[in-house]
Amino acid sequence: QVQLLESGGGLVRPGGSQTLSCAASGTILTAVGWYRQAPGKQREFVAGITAGDGTHYVDFAKDRFTLYRDNAKNAVYLQMDSLVPEDTAVYYCNALPPSHSWGQGTQVTVSS
């Protein structure tokens, strides 16, 4: 059974940093995307990493977020810097493009 487990969320002050983890079981991570859903909004794509480690970021994530993987741990990480309240959301990892199955995500709250 394929499972992706997100972790690393929490309460962060504006301007702070947080690193989210996406760990996989039952599959080897190849192309992975991070997505987020803010309160009252639809889920949106944030960033993705391809099987060849190419990365893509949407505009609000460029220059603030960094994707990287650790093949030994079969995990993908999303490092988020210079966080602002608008980054408050539940963050999910999924395949790229996403499958129909979503995990529980990890909550990131940016607030003073």
PDB file of C-alpha atoms in Angstrom:
ATOM      1  CA  GLN A   1       0.000   0.000   0.000  1.00  0.00           C
ATOM      2  CA  VAL A   2       1.378   3.353  -1.056  1.00  0.00           C
ATOM      3  CA  GLN A   3       1.404   5.997   1.626  1.00  0.00           C
ATOM      4  CA  LEU A   4       2.818   9.483   1.732  1.00  0.00           C
ATOM      5  CA  LEU A   5       3.122  11.038   5.151  1.00  0.00           C
ATOM      6  CA  GLU A   6       3.554  14.772   5.625  1.00  0.00           C
ATOM      7  CA  SER A   7       5.097  16.213   8.759  1.00  0.00           C
ATOM      8  CA  GLY A   8       6.895  19.258  10.074  1.00  0.00           C
ATOM      9  CA  GLY A   9       4.099  21.779  10.283  1.00  0.00           C
ATOM     10  CA  GLY A  10       3.513  24.073  13.212  1.00  0.00           C
ATOM     11  CA  LEU A  11       3.145  27.642  14.358  1.00  0.00           C
ATOM     12  CA  VAL A  12       5.692  30.010  12.876  1.00  0.00           C
ATOM     13  CA  ARG A  13       6.155  33.741  13.302  1.00  0.00           C
ATOM     14  CA  PRO A  14       6.105  35.936  10.193  1.00  0.00           C
ATOM     15  CA  GLY A  15       9.526  35.977   8.638  1.00  0.00           C
ATOM     16  CA  GLY A  16      10.356  32.603  10.089  1.00  0.00           C
ATOM     17  CA  SER A  17      11.199  29.295   8.467  1.00  0.00           C
ATOM     18  CA  GLN A  18       9.783  25.809   8.493  1.00  0.00           C
ATOM     19  CA  THR A  19      10.801  22.607   6.761  1.00  0.00           C
ATOM     20  CA  LEU A  20       8.160  20.090   5.803  1.00  0.00           C
ATOM     21  CA  SER A  21       8.866  16.426   5.174  1.00  0.00           C
ATOM     22  CA  CYS A  22       7.177  13.965   2.863  1.00  0.00           C
ATOM     23  CA  ALA A  23       8.056  10.365   3.621  1.00  0.00           C
ATOM     24  CA  ALA A  24       6.920   7.467   1.470  1.00  0.00           C
ATOM     25  CA  SER A  25       6.159   3.840   2.155  1.00  0.00           C
ATOM     26  CA  GLY A  26       5.208   1.245  -0.411  1.00  0.00           C
ATOM     27  CA  THR A  27       6.749   3.218  -3.251  1.00  0.00           C
ATOM     28  CA  ILE A  28       9.916   4.945  -4.306  1.00  0.00           C
ATOM     29  CA  LEU A  29       9.444   8.680  -4.558  1.00  0.00           C
ATOM     30  CA  THR A  30      10.100   9.996  -8.041  1.00  0.00           C
ATOM     31  CA  ALA A  31       8.105  13.017  -9.185  1.00  0.00           C
ATOM     32  CA  VAL A  32       6.599  14.693  -6.125  1.00  0.00           C
ATOM     33  CA  GLY A  33       4.575  17.806  -5.647  1.00  0.00           C
ATOM     34  CA  TRP A  34       3.732  19.905  -2.639  1.00  0.00           C
ATOM     35  CA  TYR A  35       0.268  21.426  -2.516  1.00  0.00           C
ATOM     36  CA  ARG A  36      -1.549  23.538   0.027  1.00  0.00           C
ATOM     37  CA  GLN A  37      -5.067  24.449   0.995  1.00  0.00           C
ATOM     38  CA  ALA A  38      -5.745  27.623   2.903  1.00  0.00           C
ATOM     39  CA  PRO A  39      -8.963  28.117   4.879  1.00  0.00           C
ATOM     40  CA  GLY A  40     -11.867  28.743   2.536  1.00  0.00           C
ATOM     41  CA  LYS A  41      -9.750  28.229  -0.583  1.00  0.00           C
ATOM     42  CA  GLN A  42      -9.146  25.450  -3.062  1.00  0.00           C
ATOM     43  CA  ARG A  43      -6.073  23.331  -2.883  1.00  0.00           C
ATOM     44  CA  GLU A  44      -3.252  24.715  -5.006  1.00  0.00           C
ATOM     45  CA  PHE A  45       0.058  23.581  -6.320  1.00  0.00           C
ATOM     46  CA  VAL A  46       3.121  24.983  -4.551  1.00  0.00           C
ATOM     47  CA  ALA A  47       6.200  23.272  -5.943  1.00  0.00           C
ATOM     48  CA  GLY A  48       7.316  20.064  -7.577  1.00  0.00           C
ATOM     49  CA  ILE A  49      10.423  18.007  -8.080  1.00  0.00           C
ATOM     50  CA  THR A  50      10.824  15.653 -11.013  1.00  0.00           C
ATOM     51  CA  ALA A  51      12.444  12.236 -11.110  1.00  0.00           C
ATOM     52  CA  GLY A  52      15.528  13.950 -12.494  1.00  0.00           C
ATOM     53  CA  ASP A  53      15.532  16.482  -9.622  1.00  0.00           C
ATOM     54  CA  GLY A  54      14.312  19.337 -11.716  1.00  0.00           C
ATOM     55  CA  THR A  55      12.263  21.722  -9.615  1.00  0.00           C
ATOM     56  CA  HIS A  56       9.397  24.035 -10.348  1.00  0.00           C
ATOM     57  CA  TYR A  57       7.875  26.665  -8.083  1.00  0.00           C
ATOM     58  CA  VAL A  58       4.791  28.781  -8.449  1.00  0.00           C
ATOM     59  CA  ASP A  59       5.342  32.505  -8.223  1.00  0.00           C
ATOM     60  CA  PHE A  60       4.582  32.917  -4.517  1.00  0.00           C
ATOM     61  CA  ALA A  61       7.076  30.183  -3.678  1.00  0.00           C
ATOM     62  CA  LYS A  62       9.961  31.337  -5.846  1.00  0.00           C
ATOM     63  CA  ASP A  63      12.961  32.667  -3.896  1.00  0.00           C
ATOM     64  CA  ARG A  64      11.341  31.633  -0.588  1.00  0.00           C
ATOM     65  CA  PHE A  65      10.743  27.886  -0.831  1.00  0.00           C
ATOM     66  CA  THR A  66      13.257  25.165  -1.693  1.00  0.00           C
ATOM     67  CA  LEU A  67      12.516  21.572  -2.630  1.00  0.00           C
ATOM     68  CA  TYR A  68      15.049  18.799  -2.174  1.00  0.00           C
ATOM     69  CA  ARG A  69      15.080  15.060  -1.711  1.00  0.00           C
ATOM     70  CA  ASP A  70      16.961  12.495   0.320  1.00  0.00           C
ATOM     71  CA  ASN A  71      16.942   9.251  -1.643  1.00  0.00           C
ATOM     72  CA  ALA A  72      18.407   7.281   1.252  1.00  0.00           C
ATOM     73  CA  LYS A  73      15.380   8.215   3.348  1.00  0.00           C
ATOM     74  CA  ASN A  74      12.943   8.087   0.432  1.00  0.00           C
ATOM     75  CA  ALA A  75      11.784  11.533   1.431  1.00  0.00           C
ATOM     76  CA  VAL A  76      11.217  14.932  -0.113  1.00  0.00           C
ATOM     77  CA  TYR A  77      11.483  18.165   1.829  1.00  0.00           C
ATOM     78  CA  LEU A  78      10.028  21.619   1.397  1.00  0.00           C
ATOM     79  CA  GLN A  79      12.066  24.292   3.093  1.00  0.00           C
ATOM     80  CA  MET A  80      10.050  27.461   3.515  1.00  0.00           C
ATOM     81  CA  ASP A  81      11.681  30.769   4.411  1.00  0.00           C
ATOM     82  CA  SER A  82      10.391  34.303   4.887  1.00  0.00           C
ATOM     83  CA  LEU A  83       6.963  32.991   5.753  1.00  0.00           C
ATOM     84  CA  VAL A  84       4.006  35.338   5.719  1.00  0.00           C
ATOM     85  CA  PRO A  85       0.503  34.912   7.160  1.00  0.00           C
ATOM     86  CA  GLU A  86      -0.792  34.138   3.670  1.00  0.00           C
ATOM     87  CA  ASP A  87       1.258  30.940   3.749  1.00  0.00           C
ATOM     88  CA  THR A  88      -1.026  29.593   6.460  1.00  0.00           C
ATOM     89  CA  ALA A  89      -2.509  26.393   5.078  1.00  0.00           C
ATOM     90  CA  VAL A  90      -2.553  22.640   5.269  1.00  0.00           C
ATOM     91  CA  TYR A  91       0.334  21.385   3.165  1.00  0.00           C
ATOM     92  CA  TYR A  92       0.151  18.103   1.312  1.00  0.00           C
ATOM     93  CA  CYS A  93       2.559  16.064  -0.717  1.00  0.00           C
ATOM     94  CA  ASN A  94       1.408  13.874  -3.548  1.00  0.00           C
ATOM     95  CA  ALA A  95       2.639  12.565  -6.832  1.00  0.00           C
ATOM     96  CA  LEU A  96       3.303  14.977  -9.658  1.00  0.00           C
ATOM     97  CA  PRO A  97       0.685  15.181 -11.137  1.00  0.00           C
ATOM     98  CA  PRO A  98      -1.337  14.285  -8.058  1.00  0.00           C
ATOM     99  CA  SER A  99      -3.192  11.046  -7.551  1.00  0.00           C
ATOM    100  CA  HIS A 100      -6.763  10.903  -6.278  1.00  0.00           C
ATOM    101  CA  SER A 101      -5.622   9.909  -2.821  1.00  0.00           C
ATOM    102  CA  TRP A 102      -4.552  12.617  -0.417  1.00  0.00           C
ATOM    103  CA  GLY A 103      -3.032  12.277   3.010  1.00  0.00           C
ATOM    104  CA  GLN A 104      -3.962  14.295   6.060  1.00  0.00           C
ATOM    105  CA  GLY A 105      -1.409  16.971   5.345  1.00  0.00           C
ATOM    106  CA  THR A 106       0.445  19.054   7.873  1.00  0.00           C
ATOM    107  CA  GLN A 107      -0.808  22.380   9.198  1.00  0.00           C
ATOM    108  CA  VAL A 108       1.390  25.440   8.904  1.00  0.00           C
ATOM    109  CA  THR A 109       0.212  28.530  10.721  1.00  0.00           C
ATOM    110  CA  VAL A 110       2.078  31.786  10.273  1.00  0.00           C
ATOM    111  CA  SER A 111       1.095  34.216  12.967  1.00  0.00           C
ATOM    112  CA  SER A 112       2.602  36.565  15.500  1.00  0.00           C
TER     113      SER A 112
END
